[in-house]
């Protein structure tokens, strides 16, 4: 009876550890493609029906890329993409940003179903081309921070995601006012649709590093922002996790590699 009780306790402990684990919750991907809409994910339905999104996701399988919708306010100071004009979102027109490991950011404006073929040709050449070295990438390029605010998909993203996104935008704006041409001038704050892992809300994607952070709260924003801005825009696959206590994983790593990386940081 005692042995059975010990075994049951071990199983419960193992289950609790899996449920509590944050590192190792990012699916393996080599690139992340964002379609920038005029509308915030806060207004999205639970599942967004878009022929362009579905076709691009089908094409993206060959690049091992994830595809998602995103939004950046039109009054953002920085080098983010311009959102389509009012009403254009209804006709499936988006500005595309593609992030991938060891490559510069690719921007394709005004993407539609009509020019999707040409865009995929550009994406294919970019994502399969020769990677840039770490030193070749612009150290003064934009730093993109996307918070999942897709509340219709899960209420936790609606609650914590919106609070963190608002707190992050306010904090970045405050720091930009203090240092208009300083390091925060290159920070672009956006919002993103469903990324997976509702239980880890609020979730944040950090590009071009390709880091995923989770379990963020508004009070975490100043400290997390300090850490992110203090790091290079690029990171080696074997590099230490960014903000270890909130680190979910990194673009280019398998889930097992993410777990090992978190357990044995450099």
JSON list of N, CA and C in Angstrom, two decimals, residues 49-122:
[
{"chain": "A", "resi": 49, "resn": "UNK", "atom": "N", "xyz": [-11.12, 33.67, -40.48]},
{"chain": "A", "resi": 49, "resn": "UNK", "atom": "CA", "xyz": [-11.24, 33.01, -41.78]},
{"chain": "A", "resi": 49, "resn": "UNK", "atom": "C", "xyz": [-10.69, 33.94, -42.85]},
{"chain": "A", "resi": 50, "resn": "UNK", "atom": "N", "xyz": [-9.53, 33.57, -43.40]},
{"chain": "A", "resi": 50, "resn": "UNK", "atom": "CA", "xyz": [-8.91, 34.38, -44.44]},
{"chain": "A", "resi": 50, "resn": "UNK", "atom": "C", "xyz": [-8.28, 33.46, -45.48]},
{"chain": "A", "resi": 51, "resn": "UNK", "atom": "N", "xyz": [-8.76, 33.51, -46.73]},
{"chain": "A", "resi": 51, "resn": "UNK", "atom": "CA", "xyz": [-8.18, 32.67, -47.78]},
{"chain": "A", "resi": 51, "resn": "UNK", "atom": "C", "xyz": [-6.68, 32.91, -47.93]},
{"chain": "A", "resi": 52, "resn": "UNK", "atom": "N", "xyz": [-6.25, 34.17, -47.80]},
{"chain": "A", "resi": 52, "resn": "UNK", "atom": "CA", "xyz": [-4.84, 34.49, -47.96]},
{"chain": "A", "resi": 52, "resn": "UNK", "atom": "C", "xyz": [-4.02, 33.85, -46.84]},
{"chain": "A", "resi": 53, "resn": "UNK", "atom": "N", "xyz": [-4.52, 33.94, -45.61]},
{"chain": "A", "resi": 53, "resn": "UNK", "atom": "CA", "xyz": [-3.81, 33.34, -44.48]},
{"chain": "A", "resi": 53, "resn": "UNK", "atom": "C", "xyz": [-3.68, 31.83, -44.66]},
{"chain": "A", "resi": 54, "resn": "UNK", "atom": "N", "xyz": [-4.77, 31.19, -45.06]},
{"chain": "A", "resi": 54, "resn": "UNK", "atom": "CA", "xyz": [-4.76, 29.74, -45.23]},
{"chain": "A", "resi": 54, "resn": "UNK", "atom": "C", "xyz": [-3.78, 29.31, -46.33]},
{"chain": "A", "resi": 55, "resn": "UNK", "atom": "N", "xyz": [-3.78, 30.05, -47.45]},
{"chain": "A", "resi": 55, "resn": "UNK", "atom": "CA", "xyz": [-2.89, 29.69, -48.55]},
{"chain": "A", "resi": 55, "resn": "UNK", "atom": "C", "xyz": [-1.43, 29.95, -48.17]},
{"chain": "A", "resi": 56, "resn": "UNK", "atom": "N", "xyz": [-1.17, 31.05, -47.47]},
{"chain": "A", "resi": 56, "resn": "UNK", "atom": "CA", "xyz": [0.20, 31.34, -47.07]},
{"chain": "A", "resi": 56, "resn": "UNK", "atom": "C", "xyz": [0.70, 30.30, -46.06]},
{"chain": "A", "resi": 57, "resn": "UNK", "atom": "N", "xyz": [-0.17, 29.87, -45.17]},
{"chain": "A", "resi": 57, "resn": "UNK", "atom": "CA", "xyz": [0.23, 28.81, -44.23]},
{"chain": "A", "resi": 57, "resn": "UNK", "atom": "C", "xyz": [0.55, 27.52, -44.96]},
{"chain": "A", "resi": 58, "resn": "UNK", "atom": "N", "xyz": [-0.20, 27.23, -46.01]},
{"chain": "A", "resi": 58, "resn": "UNK", "atom": "CA", "xyz": [0.09, 26.03, -46.80]},
{"chain": "A", "resi": 58, "resn": "UNK", "atom": "C", "xyz": [1.45, 26.15, -47.47]},
{"chain": "A", "resi": 59, "resn": "UNK", "atom": "N", "xyz": [1.72, 27.31, -48.03]},
{"chain": "A", "resi": 59, "resn": "UNK", "atom": "CA", "xyz": [3.01, 27.54, -48.68]},
{"chain": "A", "resi": 59, "resn": "UNK", "atom": "C", "xyz": [4.16, 27.53, -47.67]},
{"chain": "A", "resi": 60, "resn": "UNK", "atom": "N", "xyz": [3.88, 28.00, -46.46]},
{"chain": "A", "resi": 60, "resn": "UNK", "atom": "CA", "xyz": [4.93, 28.15, -45.45]},
{"chain": "A", "resi": 60, "resn": "UNK", "atom": "C", "xyz": [5.43, 26.83, -44.89]},
{"chain": "A", "resi": 61, "resn": "UNK", "atom": "N", "xyz": [4.72, 25.75, -45.18]},
{"chain": "A", "resi": 61, "resn": "UNK", "atom": "CA", "xyz": [5.17, 24.44, -44.68]},
{"chain": "A", "resi": 61, "resn": "UNK", "atom": "C", "xyz": [6.55, 24.11, -45.21]},
{"chain": "A", "resi": 62, "resn": "UNK", "atom": "N", "xyz": [6.85, 24.54, -46.43]},
{"chain": "A", "resi": 62, "resn": "UNK", "atom": "CA", "xyz": [8.14, 24.21, -47.03]},
{"chain": "A", "resi": 62, "resn": "UNK", "atom": "C", "xyz": [9.29, 24.99, -46.41]},
{"chain": "A", "resi": 63, "resn": "UNK", "atom": "N", "xyz": [8.96, 26.08, -45.68]},
{"chain": "A", "resi": 63, "resn": "UNK", "atom": "CA", "xyz": [9.99, 26.86, -45.00]},
{"chain": "A", "resi": 63, "resn": "UNK", "atom": "C", "xyz": [10.01, 26.57, -43.49]},
{"chain": "A", "resi": 64, "resn": "UNK", "atom": "N", "xyz": [9.14, 25.67, -43.04]},
{"chain": "A", "resi": 64, "resn": "UNK", "atom": "CA", "xyz": [8.97, 25.41, -41.61]},
{"chain": "A", "resi": 64, "resn": "UNK", "atom": "C", "xyz": [8.69, 26.71, -40.88]},
{"chain": "A", "resi": 65, "resn": "UNK", "atom": "N", "xyz": [7.75, 27.47, -41.45]},
{"chain": "A", "resi": 65, "resn": "UNK", "atom": "CA", "xyz": [7.43, 28.80, -40.92]},
{"chain": "A", "resi": 65, "resn": "UNK", "atom": "C", "xyz": [6.03, 28.83, -40.33]},
{"chain": "A", "resi": 66, "resn": "UNK", "atom": "N", "xyz": [5.86, 29.62, -39.29]},
{"chain": "A", "resi": 66, "resn": "UNK", "atom": "CA", "xyz": [4.55, 29.90, -38.71]},
{"chain": "A", "resi": 66, "resn": "UNK", "atom": "C", "xyz": [4.04, 31.20, -39.32]},
{"chain": "A", "resi": 67, "resn": "UNK", "atom": "N", "xyz": [2.72, 31.29, -39.50]},
{"chain": "A", "resi": 67, "resn": "UNK", "atom": "CA", "xyz": [2.11, 32.48, -40.09]},
{"chain": "A", "resi": 67, "resn": "UNK", "atom": "C", "xyz": [1.00, 32.97, -39.16]},
{"chain": "A", "resi": 68, "resn": "UNK", "atom": "N", "xyz": [0.94, 34.27, -38.94]},
{"chain": "A", "resi": 68, "resn": "UNK", "atom": "CA", "xyz": [-0.03, 34.81, -38.00]},
{"chain": "A", "resi": 68, "resn": "UNK", "atom": "C", "xyz": [-0.41, 36.23, -38.41]},
{"chain": "A", "resi": 69, "resn": "UNK", "atom": "N", "xyz": [-1.51, 36.72, -37.84]},
{"chain": "A", "resi": 69, "resn": "UNK", "atom": "CA", "xyz": [-1.90, 38.11, -38.02]},
{"chain": "A", "resi": 69, "resn": "UNK", "atom": "C", "xyz": [-1.30, 38.96, -36.90]},
{"chain": "A", "resi": 70, "resn": "UNK", "atom": "N", "xyz": [-1.00, 40.21, -37.22]},
{"chain": "A", "resi": 70, "resn": "UNK", "atom": "CA", "xyz": [-0.46, 41.13, -36.22]},
{"chain": "A", "resi": 70, "resn": "UNK", "atom": "C", "xyz": [-1.01, 42.53, -36.48]},
{"chain": "A", "resi": 71, "resn": "UNK", "atom": "N", "xyz": [-0.75, 43.40, -35.52]},
{"chain": "A", "resi": 71, "resn": "UNK", "atom": "CA", "xyz": [-1.22, 44.79, -35.62]},
{"chain": "A", "resi": 71, "resn": "UNK", "atom": "C", "xyz": [-0.24, 45.69, -34.89]},
{"chain": "A", "resi": 72, "resn": "UNK", "atom": "N", "xyz": [0.11, 46.80, -35.53]},
{"chain": "A", "resi": 72, "resn": "UNK", "atom": "CA", "xyz": [0.94, 47.83, -34.91]},
{"chain": "A", "resi": 72, "resn": "UNK", "atom": "C", "xyz": [0.19, 49.14, -35.08]},
{"chain": "A", "resi": 73, "resn": "UNK", "atom": "N", "xyz": [-0.01, 49.89, -33.99]},
{"chain": "A", "resi": 73, "resn": "UNK", "atom": "CA", "xyz": [-0.73, 51.17, -34.11]},
{"chain": "A", "resi": 73, "resn": "UNK", "atom": "C", "xyz": [-0.10, 52.08, -35.15]},
{"chain": "A", "resi": 74, "resn": "UNK", "atom": "N", "xyz": [-0.93, 52.81, -35.87]},
{"chain": "A", "resi": 74, "resn": "UNK", "atom": "CA", "xyz": [-0.43, 53.66, -36.96]},
{"chain": "A", "resi": 74, "resn": "UNK", "atom": "C", "xyz": [0.42, 54.80, -36.46]},
{"chain": "A", "resi": 75, "resn": "UNK", "atom": "N", "xyz": [0.29, 55.16, -35.16]},
{"chain": "A", "resi": 75, "resn": "UNK", "atom": "CA", "xyz": [1.08, 56.27, -34.62]},
{"chain": "A", "resi": 75, "resn": "UNK", "atom": "C", "xyz": [2.36, 55.78, -33.95]},
{"chain": "A", "resi": 76, "resn": "UNK", "atom": "N", "xyz": [2.73, 54.52, -34.20]},
{"chain": "A", "resi": 76, "resn": "UNK", "atom": "CA", "xyz": [3.95, 53.98, -33.61]},
{"chain": "A", "resi": 76, "resn": "UNK", "atom": "C", "xyz": [5.17, 54.72, -34.13]},
{"chain": "A", "resi": 77, "resn": "UNK", "atom": "N", "xyz": [6.06, 55.07, -33.20]},
{"chain": "A", "resi": 77, "resn": "UNK", "atom": "CA", "xyz": [7.34, 55.69, -33.58]},
{"chain": "A", "resi": 77, "resn": "UNK", "atom": "C", "xyz": [8.35, 54.57, -33.75]},
{"chain": "A", "resi": 78, "resn": "UNK", "atom": "N", "xyz": [8.94, 54.44, -34.90]},
{"chain": "A", "resi": 78, "resn": "UNK", "atom": "CA", "xyz": [9.88, 53.36, -35.14]},
{"chain": "A", "resi": 78, "resn": "UNK", "atom": "C", "xyz": [9.84, 52.94, -36.59]},
{"chain": "A", "resi": 79, "resn": "UNK", "atom": "N", "xyz": [10.41, 51.81, -36.91]},
{"chain": "A", "resi": 79, "resn": "UNK", "atom": "CA", "xyz": [10.50, 51.35, -38.29]},
{"chain": "A", "resi": 79, "resn": "UNK", "atom": "C", "xyz": [9.56, 50.18, -38.57]},
{"chain": "A", "resi": 80, "resn": "UNK", "atom": "N", "xyz": [8.39, 50.18, -37.94]},
{"chain": "A", "resi": 80, "resn": "UNK", "atom": "CA", "xyz": [7.44, 49.12, -38.18]},
{"chain": "A", "resi": 80, "resn": "UNK", "atom": "C", "xyz": [6.72, 49.32, -39.50]},
{"chain": "A", "resi": 81, "resn": "UNK", "atom": "N", "xyz": [6.03, 48.29, -40.00]},
{"chain": "A", "resi": 81, "resn": "UNK", "atom": "CA", "xyz": [5.30, 48.40, -41.26]},
{"chain": "A", "resi": 81, "resn": "UNK", "atom": "C", "xyz": [4.09, 49.30, -41.09]},
{"chain": "A", "resi": 82, "resn": "UNK", "atom": "N", "xyz": [3.67, 49.95, -42.16]},
{"chain": "A", "resi": 82, "resn": "UNK", "atom": "CA", "xyz": [2.48, 50.77, -42.10]},
{"chain": "A", "resi": 82, "resn": "UNK", "atom": "C", "xyz": [1.25, 49.88, -42.28]},
{"chain": "A", "resi": 83, "resn": "UNK", "atom": "N", "xyz": [0.24, 50.01, -41.40]},
{"chain": "A", "resi": 83, "resn": "UNK", "atom": "CA", "xyz": [-0.97, 49.20, -41.57]},
{"chain": "A", "resi": 83, "resn": "UNK", "atom": "C", "xyz": [-1.75, 49.67, -42.79]},
{"chain": "A", "resi": 84, "resn": "UNK", "atom": "N", "xyz": [-2.57, 48.78, -43.38]},
{"chain": "A", "resi": 84, "resn": "UNK", "atom": "CA", "xyz": [-3.37, 49.19, -44.53]},
{"chain": "A", "resi": 84, "resn": "UNK", "atom": "C", "xyz": [-4.33, 50.31, -44.14]},
{"chain": "A", "resi": 85, "resn": "UNK", "atom": "N", "xyz": [-4.81, 51.12, -45.09]},
{"chain": "A", "resi": 85, "resn": "UNK", "atom": "CA", "xyz": [-5.77, 52.17, -44.78]},
{"chain": "A", "resi": 85, "resn": "UNK", "atom": "C", "xyz": [-7.08, 51.58, -44.26]},
{"chain": "A", "resi": 86, "resn": "UNK", "atom": "N", "xyz": [-7.92, 52.42, -43.68]},
{"chain": "A", "resi": 86, "resn": "UNK", "atom": "CA", "xyz": [-9.21, 51.97, -43.16]},
{"chain": "A", "resi": 86, "resn": "UNK", "atom": "C", "xyz": [-9.98, 51.21, -44.24]},
{"chain": "A", "resi": 87, "resn": "UNK", "atom": "N", "xyz": [-10.53, 50.07, -43.82]},
{"chain": "A", "resi": 87, "resn": "UNK", "atom": "CA", "xyz": [-11.38, 49.31, -44.71]},
{"chain": "A", "resi": 87, "resn": "UNK", "atom": "C", "xyz": [-10.65, 48.33, -45.59]},
{"chain": "A", "resi": 88, "resn": "UNK", "atom": "N", "xyz": [-9.34, 48.50, -45.76]},
{"chain": "A", "resi": 88, "resn": "UNK", "atom": "CA", "xyz": [-8.60, 47.61, -46.66]},
{"chain": "A", "resi": 88, "resn": "UNK", "atom": "C", "xyz": [-8.54, 46.20, -46.12]},
{"chain": "A", "resi": 89, "resn": "UNK", "atom": "N", "xyz": [-8.58, 46.07, -44.78]},
{"chain": "A", "resi": 89, "resn": "UNK", "atom": "CA", "xyz": [-8.50, 44.74, -44.18]},
{"chain": "A", "resi": 89, "resn": "UNK", "atom": "C", "xyz": [-9.57, 43.80, -44.67]},
{"chain": "A", "resi": 90, "resn": "UNK", "atom": "N", "xyz": [-10.74, 44.40, -45.07]},
{"chain": "A", "resi": 90, "resn": "UNK", "atom": "CA", "xyz": [-11.84, 43.57, -45.54]},
{"chain": "A", "resi": 90, "resn": "UNK", "atom": "C", "xyz": [-11.53, 42.93, -46.88]},
{"chain": "A", "resi": 91, "resn": "UNK", "atom": "N", "xyz": [-10.58, 43.48, -47.63]},
{"chain": "A", "resi": 91, "resn": "UNK", "atom": "CA", "xyz": [-10.26, 42.92, -48.94]},
{"chain": "A", "resi": 91, "resn": "UNK", "atom": "C", "xyz": [-8.97, 42.10, -48.90]},
{"chain": "A", "resi": 92, "resn": "UNK", "atom": "N", "xyz": [-8.54, 41.75, -47.67]},
{"chain": "A", "resi": 92, "resn": "UNK", "atom": "CA", "xyz": [-7.37, 40.89, -47.51]},
{"chain": "A", "resi": 92, "resn": "UNK", "atom": "C", "xyz": [-6.11, 41.49, -48.12]},
{"chain": "A", "resi": 93, "resn": "UNK", "atom": "N", "xyz": [-5.75, 42.67, -47.64]},
{"chain": "A", "resi": 93, "resn": "UNK", "atom": "CA", "xyz": [-4.49, 43.30, -48.03]},
{"chain": "A", "resi": 93, "resn": "UNK", "atom": "C", "xyz": [-3.69, 43.56, -46.76]},
{"chain": "A", "resi": 94, "resn": "UNK", "atom": "N", "xyz": [-2.44, 43.10, -46.75]},
{"chain": "A", "resi": 94, "resn": "UNK", "atom": "CA", "xyz": [-1.64, 43.19, -45.53]},
{"chain": "A", "resi": 94, "resn": "UNK", "atom": "C", "xyz": [-0.20, 43.56, -45.86]},
{"chain": "A", "resi": 95, "resn": "UNK", "atom": "N", "xyz": [0.48, 44.14, -44.88]},
{"chain": "A", "resi": 95, "resn": "UNK", "atom": "CA", "xyz": [1.92, 44.31, -44.96]},
{"chain": "A", "resi": 95, "resn": "UNK", "atom": "C", "xyz": [2.57, 43.13, -44.24]},
{"chain": "A", "resi": 96, "resn": "UNK", "atom": "N", "xyz": [3.52, 42.51, -44.90]},
{"chain": "A", "resi": 96, "resn": "UNK", "atom": "CA", "xyz": [4.13, 41.27, -44.39]},
{"chain": "A", "resi": 96, "resn": "UNK", "atom": "C", "xyz": [5.54, 41.55, -43.85]},
{"chain": "A", "resi": 97, "resn": "UNK", "atom": "N", "xyz": [5.82, 40.97, -42.71]},
{"chain": "A", "resi": 97, "resn": "UNK", "atom": "CA", "xyz": [7.19, 40.93, -42.16]},
{"chain": "A", "resi": 97, "resn": "UNK", "atom": "C", "xyz": [7.54, 39.47, -41.94]},
{"chain": "A", "resi": 98, "resn": "UNK", "atom": "N", "xyz": [8.71, 39.06, -42.39]},
{"chain": "A", "resi": 98, "resn": "UNK", "atom": "CA", "xyz": [9.19, 37.69, -42.20]},
{"chain": "A", "resi": 98, "resn": "UNK", "atom": "C", "xyz": [10.47, 37.71, -41.39]},
{"chain": "A", "resi": 99, "resn": "UNK", "atom": "N", "xyz": [10.44, 37.01, -40.27]},
{"chain": "A", "resi": 99, "resn": "UNK", "atom": "CA", "xyz": [11.62, 36.90, -39.40]},
{"chain": "A", "resi": 99, "resn": "UNK", "atom": "C", "xyz": [12.14, 35.47, -39.48]},
{"chain": "A", "resi": 100, "resn": "UNK", "atom": "N", "xyz": [13.45, 35.33, -39.57]},
{"chain": "A", "resi": 100, "resn": "UNK", "atom": "CA", "xyz": [14.05, 34.00, -39.61]},
{"chain": "A", "resi": 100, "resn": "UNK", "atom": "C", "xyz": [15.43, 34.05, -38.99]},
{"chain": "A", "resi": 101, "resn": "UNK", "atom": "N", "xyz": [15.96, 32.89, -38.68]},
{"chain": "A", "resi": 101, "resn": "UNK", "atom": "CA", "xyz": [17.24, 32.83, -38.00]},
{"chain": "A", "resi": 101, "resn": "UNK", "atom": "C", "xyz": [18.37, 33.28, -38.94]},
{"chain": "A", "resi": 102, "resn": "UNK", "atom": "N", "xyz": [19.23, 34.13, -38.41]},
{"chain": "A", "resi": 102, "resn": "UNK", "atom": "CA", "xyz": [20.45, 34.55, -39.11]},
{"chain": "A", "resi": 102, "resn": "UNK", "atom": "C", "xyz": [20.18, 35.22, -40.45]},
{"chain": "A", "resi": 103, "resn": "UNK", "atom": "N", "xyz": [19.02, 35.86, -40.56]},
{"chain": "A", "resi": 103, "resn": "UNK", "atom": "CA", "xyz": [18.70, 36.60, -41.79]},
{"chain": "A", "resi": 103, "resn": "UNK", "atom": "C", "xyz": [18.09, 37.94, -41.41]},
{"chain": "A", "resi": 104, "resn": "UNK", "atom": "N", "xyz": [18.26, 38.91, -42.27]},
{"chain": "A", "resi": 104, "resn": "UNK", "atom": "CA", "xyz": [17.64, 40.20, -42.04]},
{"chain": "A", "resi": 104, "resn": "UNK", "atom": "C", "xyz": [16.12, 40.07, -42.19]},
{"chain": "A", "resi": 105, "resn": "UNK", "atom": "N", "xyz": [15.39, 41.04, -41.67]},
{"chain": "A", "resi": 105, "resn": "UNK", "atom": "CA", "xyz": [13.93, 41.02, -41.75]},
{"chain": "A", "resi": 105, "resn": "UNK", "atom": "C", "xyz": [13.50, 41.34, -43.17]},
{"chain": "A", "resi": 106, "resn": "UNK", "atom": "N", "xyz": [12.57, 40.54, -43.70]},
{"chain": "A", "resi": 106, "resn": "UNK", "atom": "CA", "xyz": [12.02, 40.79, -45.03]},
{"chain": "A", "resi": 106, "resn": "UNK", "atom": "C", "xyz": [10.66, 41.46, -44.91]},
{"chain": "A", "resi": 107, "resn": "UNK", "atom": "N", "xyz": [10.48, 42.58, -45.60]},
{"chain": "A", "resi": 107, "resn": "UNK", "atom": "CA", "xyz": [9.20, 43.28, -45.59]},
{"chain": "A", "resi": 107, "resn": "UNK", "atom": "C", "xyz": [8.62, 43.30, -47.01]},
{"chain": "A", "resi": 108, "resn": "UNK", "atom": "N", "xyz": [7.35, 42.88, -47.10]},
{"chain": "A", "resi": 108, "resn": "UNK", "atom": "CA", "xyz": [6.63, 42.92, -48.37]},
{"chain": "A", "resi": 108, "resn": "UNK", "atom": "C", "xyz": [5.34, 43.70, -48.15]},
{"chain": "A", "resi": 109, "resn": "UNK", "atom": "N", "xyz": [5.24, 44.91, -48.68]},
{"chain": "A", "resi": 109, "resn": "UNK", "atom": "CA", "xyz": [4.04, 45.73, -48.47]},
{"chain": "A", "resi": 109, "resn": "UNK", "atom": "C", "xyz": [2.88, 45.30, -49.36]},
{"chain": "A", "resi": 110, "resn": "UNK", "atom": "N", "xyz": [1.68, 45.60, -48.90]},
{"chain": "A", "resi": 110, "resn": "UNK", "atom": "CA", "xyz": [0.46, 45.44, -49.70]},
{"chain": "A", "resi": 110, "resn": "UNK", "atom": "C", "xyz": [0.33, 44.05, -50.31]},
{"chain": "A", "resi": 111, "resn": "UNK", "atom": "N", "xyz": [0.40, 43.04, -49.47]},
{"chain": "A", "resi": 111, "resn": "UNK", "atom": "CA", "xyz": [0.24, 41.65, -49.93]},
{"chain": "A", "resi": 111, "resn": "UNK", "atom": "C", "xyz": [-1.24, 41.33, -50.12]},
{"chain": "A", "resi": 112, "resn": "UNK", "atom": "N", "xyz": [-1.56, 40.75, -51.27]},
{"chain": "A", "resi": 112, "resn": "UNK", "atom": "CA", "xyz": [-2.93, 40.31, -51.56]},
{"chain": "A", "resi": 112, "resn": "UNK", "atom": "C", "xyz": [-2.87, 38.93, -52.21]},
{"chain": "A", "resi": 113, "resn": "UNK", "atom": "N", "xyz": [-4.04, 38.35, -52.44]},
{"chain": "A", "resi": 113, "resn": "UNK", "atom": "CA", "xyz": [-4.08, 37.07, -53.14]},
{"chain": "A", "resi": 113, "resn": "UNK", "atom": "C", "xyz": [-3.52, 37.22, -54.55]},
{"chain": "A", "resi": 114, "resn": "UNK", "atom": "N", "xyz": [-3.68, 38.40, -55.14]},
{"chain": "A", "resi": 114, "resn": "UNK", "atom": "CA", "xyz": [-3.22, 38.62, -56.52]},
{"chain": "A", "resi": 114, "resn": "UNK", "atom": "C", "xyz": [-1.70, 38.58, -56.65]},
{"chain": "A", "resi": 115, "resn": "UNK", "atom": "N", "xyz": [-0.98, 39.03, -55.62]},
{"chain": "A", "resi": 115, "resn": "UNK", "atom": "CA", "xyz": [0.48, 39.03, -55.71]},
{"chain": "A", "resi": 115, "resn": "UNK", "atom": "C", "xyz": [1.13, 38.03, -54.75]},
{"chain": "A", "resi": 116, "resn": "UNK", "atom": "N", "xyz": [0.33, 37.12, -54.22]},
{"chain": "A", "resi": 116, "resn": "UNK", "atom": "CA", "xyz": [0.86, 36.14, -53.28]},
{"chain": "A", "resi": 116, "resn": "UNK", "atom": "C", "xyz": [1.92, 35.25, -53.92]},
{"chain": "A", "resi": 117, "resn": "UNK", "atom": "N", "xyz": [1.73, 34.90, -55.20]},
{"chain": "A", "resi": 117, "resn": "UNK", "atom": "CA", "xyz": [2.71, 34.06, -55.88]},
{"chain": "A", "resi": 117, "resn": "UNK", "atom": "C", "xyz": [4.08, 34.72, -55.93]},
{"chain": "A", "resi": 118, "resn": "UNK", "atom": "N", "xyz": [4.10, 36.00, -56.30]},
{"chain": "A", "resi": 118, "resn": "UNK", "atom": "CA", "xyz": [5.36, 36.75, -56.34]},
{"chain": "A", "resi": 118, "resn": "UNK", "atom": "C", "xyz": [5.97, 36.87, -54.94]},
{"chain": "A", "resi": 119, "resn": "UNK", "atom": "N", "xyz": [5.10, 37.08, -53.94]},
{"chain": "A", "resi": 119, "resn": "UNK", "atom": "CA", "xyz": [5.58, 37.19, -52.57]},
{"chain": "A", "resi": 119, "resn": "UNK", "atom": "C", "xyz": [6.21, 35.88, -52.10]},
{"chain": "A", "resi": 120, "resn": "UNK", "atom": "N", "xyz": [5.61, 34.77, -52.47]},
{"chain": "A", "resi": 120, "resn": "UNK", "atom": "CA", "xyz": [6.16, 33.47, -52.07]},
{"chain": "A", "resi": 120, "resn": "UNK", "atom": "C", "xyz": [7.51, 33.21, -52.74]},
{"chain": "A", "resi": 121, "resn": "UNK", "atom": "N", "xyz": [7.65, 33.70, -53.96]},
{"chain": "A", "resi": 121, "resn": "UNK", "atom": "CA", "xyz": [8.94, 33.57, -54.65]},
{"chain": "A", "resi": 121, "resn": "UNK", "atom": "C", "xyz": [10.01, 34.36, -53.90]},
{"chain": "A", "resi": 122, "resn": "UNK", "atom": "N", "xyz": [9.66, 35.56, -53.45]},
{"chain": "A", "resi": 122, "resn": "UNK", "atom": "CA", "xyz": [10.60, 36.36, -52.67]},
{"chain": "A", "resi": 122, "resn": "UNK", "atom": "C", "xyz": [10.90, 35.69, -51.33]}
]
